[in-house]
Amino acid sequence: MLNEAKVLLKKYYGYDSFREGQEKVINSILEGKDTFAIMPTGAGKSICYQIPALLMKGITIVISPLISLMKDQVDALNDIGVKASFINSSLDQYELQERILMAVSGYTKLLYVAPERLESESFCDLIKTLNISMIAIDECHCVSQWGHDFRPSYRSIAPLIKKLDHRPIVSAFTATATSEVKEDVVKLLNLKNSNVYTTGFDRKNLFFSVVRGENKKDYLLKYLENNKDQVGIIYAGTRKEVDNIHDVLTKKGYSVGKYHAGMSDSARTKAQEDFLYDNVNIIVATNAFGMGIDKSNVRYVIHYNIPKNMEAYYQEAGRAGRDGEPSECILLFGAQDIMLQKFLIEQSIFSEERRINEYRRLQDVVDYCHTTKCLRKFILEYFGESDVPDSCDNCSVCKDETELTDITIDAQKIFSCIARMKQKFGTVLVSQVLRGSKDKKVLDFGFEKLSTYGIMKNYTVKEIKDLVNVLIADEYLYLTESQFPVVRLKENAVKVLKGEEKVFQKIHKAKKKITQENSLFLLLKSVRKTISEREAVPPYIIFADATLREMSEKFPENDEELLNIKGVGESKLQKYGEEFLNAIKAYLKENPSEKVSHEPIKELQPDESNKHDIPSHVITLNMYNEGKSLEEISKERNLKYLTIEDHIMRCALEGMDVNLDLFIPKEYEECIFEAIKKSGSTKLRSIKEMLPEEVSYTAIKAALCKKQNSA
Ligand code: ADP
């Protein structure tokens, strides 16, 4: 059965293998067991129920919480050739009847409904007439009051299933893994002897970082400046903060939308669509945004304020990089945010038990922001994984991007001033005094007479305030928990004042771009956008960024080669193949010299096959030694130019007599070797990016071979 599942994975989705965890979940469902899968956002939950749905006789009912997203999910399925449909209140009577007929006739394989539908008697009558193979419950944590998205209607699911003559398999999916939620799901959905799977929570392509003690706005603007054309989500803690950030970015000319619960339904729908359809690159939002959004090409998620707990954080951050491409999750820590979250807990939770629980979970986030251990390890252990390596080499702790600067003198000035102001004032007034401001409040208190008045004249008030925030984040100072927080000294600060300890500030080095985009990638993106507008489906549903990137690196020139690209299944090949192939051909016509391999050098390892015949690469070398050019050989042998080039390099690697210097322009030789050394990898693309435009991939490949041979 699993083999059949794999065939469908390739045929419909264009993927060669299941991801970690998917296989187990699918197997369990196909064995007829109730199955509960806890998988992180972006891990690929949908395929876990969609593929079994296709393999089983009958229809699968998918319970999904958001009407607004059902259409996208169903569009995506129809696009790959799967017969799916949805029933919700957006349909008129005629459409509804038609869809019901298709479900009853057995045409529809997956029917998406919102949980509220299950409370309608007529719908329950309909369901009883269907041959249901499975009920798949998406975002199943909504059944639990402990979860952050409690939906009372999820409680109607179990009673409905009970009423059915024949009990279908029940599968449930979520990214939330606290023990309370887990227990509730099994109990309230009445799962029977279910297999429970918690798959690896790791998302290897995500770079996690925590930024503490920096001016958030400055950091954000610098980051966006460096990643101008990338798609990202910025989460902020309050509607007001969302509005502010949105205004700032709009004024700076960014293509940006916003989303929060204070906006009208239509404004929110528009904002969401603009983001899904790539009409805007950035969306600034509260946590109201995102559930069920499976836009795959989000390159970064920035939390401008800390979230309320690690589950919420991982779920929101996990919206980056669903396509598996390198992406970033950045959390900007500010001590004031803790107070905001505490306030929200006080305001919204009335049960003492739950309130204590929420405080505990908030503390976990604060710990995350201060941890000195690998951030990935922190997260994975939080979600219950064991044996996590100490270092991931892909987070801000492991890849320390900061430089230490000694700020002891400034820190002493600040501490001293706070002490002289009797630890009774907030950060603004302290900063004004240090700056030597003539503000009325400063003068009213007579602070101009203090010895610390004006001792930081060379800074602006904002700069001093930022520094105070650094010292709060690094726990030399703290803010009182009152309506007007007062800044006070901690024990560490006293040691610094006495000259017993030094203070260092971590300064973030300028951030490099997340990814580089070549011009074919941009061209393919525009082809995708045109199709998206024509067919009225979001671009990422047509092809993920990862798929376009692979095309832009491998230059497929026919159907077969296109099918080998991850994410291209049969249906998409038929629908869109020609348009993309034409674009690639046109591009190659204009840029013939780009038709070189971007594959890692491992492709160039000696080939052990074909031992008995003359190996293909040796034939190429013989022809080359006869004086034929690589182009001529490519034509004569009817092989790609790339392949011919690889043949020559392979011969060199196998120790045959090839003069690699012919491929490496003398004037660039030194800088190519330098770039290879600096990049520390054999990835051609990353080396190429460090070199002048005119240095060809061929030259880099040859240099790598030369280096390997001399090693
Ligand atoms: P989740 O619901 O768990 O957040 P999705 O089901 O939306 O995640 O899947 C996330 C992305 O991963 C989608 O773009 C999907 O096409 C892709 N994906 C899922 N399974 C695989 C696989 N086996 N190989 C490659 N990509 C996959």
mmCIF file of N, CA, C and O in Angstrom, residues 129-158:
data_model
loop_
_atom_site.group_PDB
_atom_site.id
_atom_site.type_symbol
_atom_site.label_atom_id
_atom_site.label_comp_id
_atom_site.label_asym_id
_atom_site.label_seq_id
_atom_site.Cartn_x
_atom_site.Cartn_y
_atom_site.Cartn_z
ATOM 1 N N THR A 129 -25.810 9.393 4.278
ATOM 2 C CA THR A 129 -25.999 8.683 3.009
ATOM 3 C C THR A 129 -24.678 8.457 2.276
ATOM 4 O O THR A 129 -24.633 7.816 1.246
ATOM 5 N N LEU A 130 -23.606 9.021 2.792
ATOM 6 C CA LEU A 130 -22.326 8.914 2.075
ATOM 7 C C LEU A 130 -21.537 7.697 2.542
ATOM 8 O O LEU A 130 -21.686 7.244 3.672
ATOM 9 N N ASN A 131 -20.697 7.220 1.647
ATOM 10 C CA ASN A 131 -19.798 6.137 2.025
ATOM 11 C C ASN A 131 -18.486 6.779 2.506
ATOM 12 O O ASN A 131 -17.591 7.069 1.717
ATOM 13 N N ILE A 132 -18.407 7.034 3.805
ATOM 14 C CA ILE A 132 -17.269 7.804 4.327
ATOM 15 C C ILE A 132 -16.134 6.873 4.736
ATOM 16 O O ILE A 132 -16.316 5.982 5.572
ATOM 17 N N SER A 133 -14.969 7.090 4.145
ATOM 18 C CA SER A 133 -13.826 6.247 4.513
ATOM 19 C C SER A 133 -13.093 6.835 5.717
ATOM 20 O O SER A 133 -12.580 6.121 6.552
ATOM 21 N N MET A 134 -13.051 8.159 5.785
ATOM 22 C CA MET A 134 -12.279 8.770 6.869
ATOM 23 C C MET A 134 -12.839 10.148 7.203
ATOM 24 O O MET A 134 -13.324 10.871 6.330
ATOM 25 N N ILE A 135 -12.729 10.492 8.475
ATOM 26 C CA ILE A 135 -12.958 11.884 8.869
ATOM 27 C C ILE A 135 -11.600 12.413 9.298
ATOM 28 O O ILE A 135 -10.975 11.884 10.226
ATOM 29 N N ALA A 136 -11.111 13.414 8.593
ATOM 30 C CA ALA A 136 -9.802 13.985 8.928
ATOM 31 C C ALA A 136 -10.041 15.337 9.593
ATOM 32 O O ALA A 136 -10.739 16.191 9.039
ATOM 33 N N ILE A 137 -9.495 15.506 10.765
ATOM 34 C CA ILE A 137 -9.755 16.744 11.507
ATOM 35 C C ILE A 137 -8.487 17.589 11.557
ATOM 36 O O ILE A 137 -7.510 17.235 12.213
ATOM 37 N N ASP A 138 -8.527 18.670 10.804
ATOM 38 C CA ASP A 138 -7.352 19.545 10.731
ATOM 39 C C ASP A 138 -7.390 20.506 11.922
ATOM 40 O O ASP A 138 -8.466 20.830 12.414
ATOM 41 N N GLU A 139 -6.248 20.973 12.351
ATOM 42 C CA GLU A 139 -6.149 21.906 13.483
ATOM 43 C C GLU A 139 -6.974 21.389 14.668
ATOM 44 O O GLU A 139 -7.772 22.128 15.270
ATOM 45 N N CYS A 140 -6.788 20.109 14.992
ATOM 46 C CA CYS A 140 -7.678 19.465 15.962
ATOM 47 C C CYS A 140 -7.519 20.027 17.371
ATOM 48 O O CYS A 140 -8.345 19.758 18.237
ATOM 49 N N HIS A 141 -6.468 20.811 17.618
ATOM 50 C CA HIS A 141 -6.331 21.409 18.960
ATOM 51 C C HIS A 141 -7.491 22.372 19.256
ATOM 52 O O HIS A 141 -7.712 22.736 20.401
ATOM 53 N N CYS A 142 -8.230 22.772 18.200
ATOM 54 C CA CYS A 142 -9.368 23.682 18.410
ATOM 55 C C CYS A 142 -10.434 23.063 19.300
ATOM 56 O O CYS A 142 -11.325 23.754 19.792
ATOM 57 N N VAL A 143 -10.367 21.728 19.509
ATOM 58 C CA VAL A 143 -11.366 21.080 20.355
ATOM 59 C C VAL A 143 -11.091 21.365 21.833
ATOM 60 O O VAL A 143 -11.961 21.208 22.685
ATOM 61 N N SER A 144 -9.864 21.788 22.127
ATOM 62 C CA SER A 144 -9.456 21.920 23.522
ATOM 63 C C SER A 144 -9.492 23.356 24.011
ATOM 64 O O SER A 144 -9.050 24.261 23.309
ATOM 65 N N GLN A 145 -9.985 23.515 25.218
ATOM 66 C CA GLN A 145 -9.990 24.864 25.801
ATOM 67 C C GLN A 145 -8.587 25.319 26.154
ATOM 68 O O GLN A 145 -8.324 26.498 26.303
ATOM 69 N N TRP A 146 -7.680 24.341 26.296
ATOM 70 C CA TRP A 146 -6.311 24.697 26.644
ATOM 71 C C TRP A 146 -5.572 25.302 25.462
ATOM 72 O O TRP A 146 -4.600 26.006 25.627
ATOM 73 N N GLY A 147 -6.043 24.922 24.287
ATOM 74 C CA GLY A 147 -5.367 25.408 23.072
ATOM 75 C C GLY A 147 -5.633 26.892 22.914
ATOM 76 O O GLY A 147 -6.429 27.471 23.652
ATOM 77 N N HIS A 148 -4.959 27.501 21.959
ATOM 78 C CA HIS A 148 -5.167 28.942 21.820
ATOM 79 C C HIS A 148 -6.259 29.299 20.837
ATOM 80 O O HIS A 148 -6.552 30.450 20.622
ATOM 81 N N ASP A 149 -6.871 28.282 20.215
ATOM 82 C CA ASP A 149 -7.909 28.588 19.226
ATOM 83 C C ASP A 149 -9.170 27.780 19.497
ATOM 84 O O ASP A 149 -9.705 27.139 18.607
ATOM 85 N N PHE A 150 -9.631 27.775 20.712
ATOM 86 C CA PHE A 150 -10.782 26.939 21.055
ATOM 87 C C PHE A 150 -11.985 27.258 20.177
ATOM 88 O O PHE A 150 -12.354 28.413 20.000
ATOM 89 N N ARG A 151 -12.580 26.202 19.603
ATOM 90 C CA ARG A 151 -13.783 26.370 18.767
ATOM 91 C C ARG A 151 -14.842 25.392 19.256
ATOM 92 O O ARG A 151 -14.729 24.182 19.023
ATOM 93 N N PRO A 152 -15.874 25.894 19.931
ATOM 94 C CA PRO A 152 -16.870 24.982 20.513
ATOM 95 C C PRO A 152 -17.411 23.957 19.511
ATOM 96 O O PRO A 152 -17.687 22.824 19.881
ATOM 97 N N SER A 153 -17.529 24.358 18.241
ATOM 98 C CA SER A 153 -18.119 23.426 17.273
ATOM 99 C C SER A 153 -17.297 22.153 17.077
ATOM 100 O O SER A 153 -17.825 21.151 16.605
ATOM 101 N N TYR A 154 -16.018 22.218 17.426
ATOM 102 C CA TYR A 154 -15.219 20.988 17.308
ATOM 103 C C TYR A 154 -15.771 19.904 18.234
ATOM 104 O O TYR A 154 -15.525 18.725 18.030
ATOM 105 N N ARG A 155 -16.526 20.355 19.238
ATOM 106 C CA ARG A 155 -17.088 19.377 20.176
ATOM 107 C C ARG A 155 -18.240 18.586 19.541
ATOM 108 O O ARG A 155 -18.727 17.618 20.096
ATOM 109 N N SER A 156 -18.740 19.037 18.372
ATOM 110 C CA SER A 156 -19.839 18.314 17.710
ATOM 111 C C SER A 156 -19.319 17.148 16.879
ATOM 112 O O SER A 156 -20.106 16.350 16.367
ATOM 113 N N ILE A 157 -18.006 17.076 16.723
ATOM 114 C CA ILE A 157 -17.477 16.059 15.808
ATOM 115 C C ILE A 157 -17.725 14.643 16.347
ATOM 116 O O ILE A 157 -18.272 13.788 15.642
ATOM 117 N N ALA A 158 -17.328 14.428 17.609
ATOM 118 C CA ALA A 158 -17.446 13.072 18.152
ATOM 119 C C ALA A 158 -18.900 12.569 18.155
ATOM 120 O O ALA A 158 -19.167 11.456 17.686
#
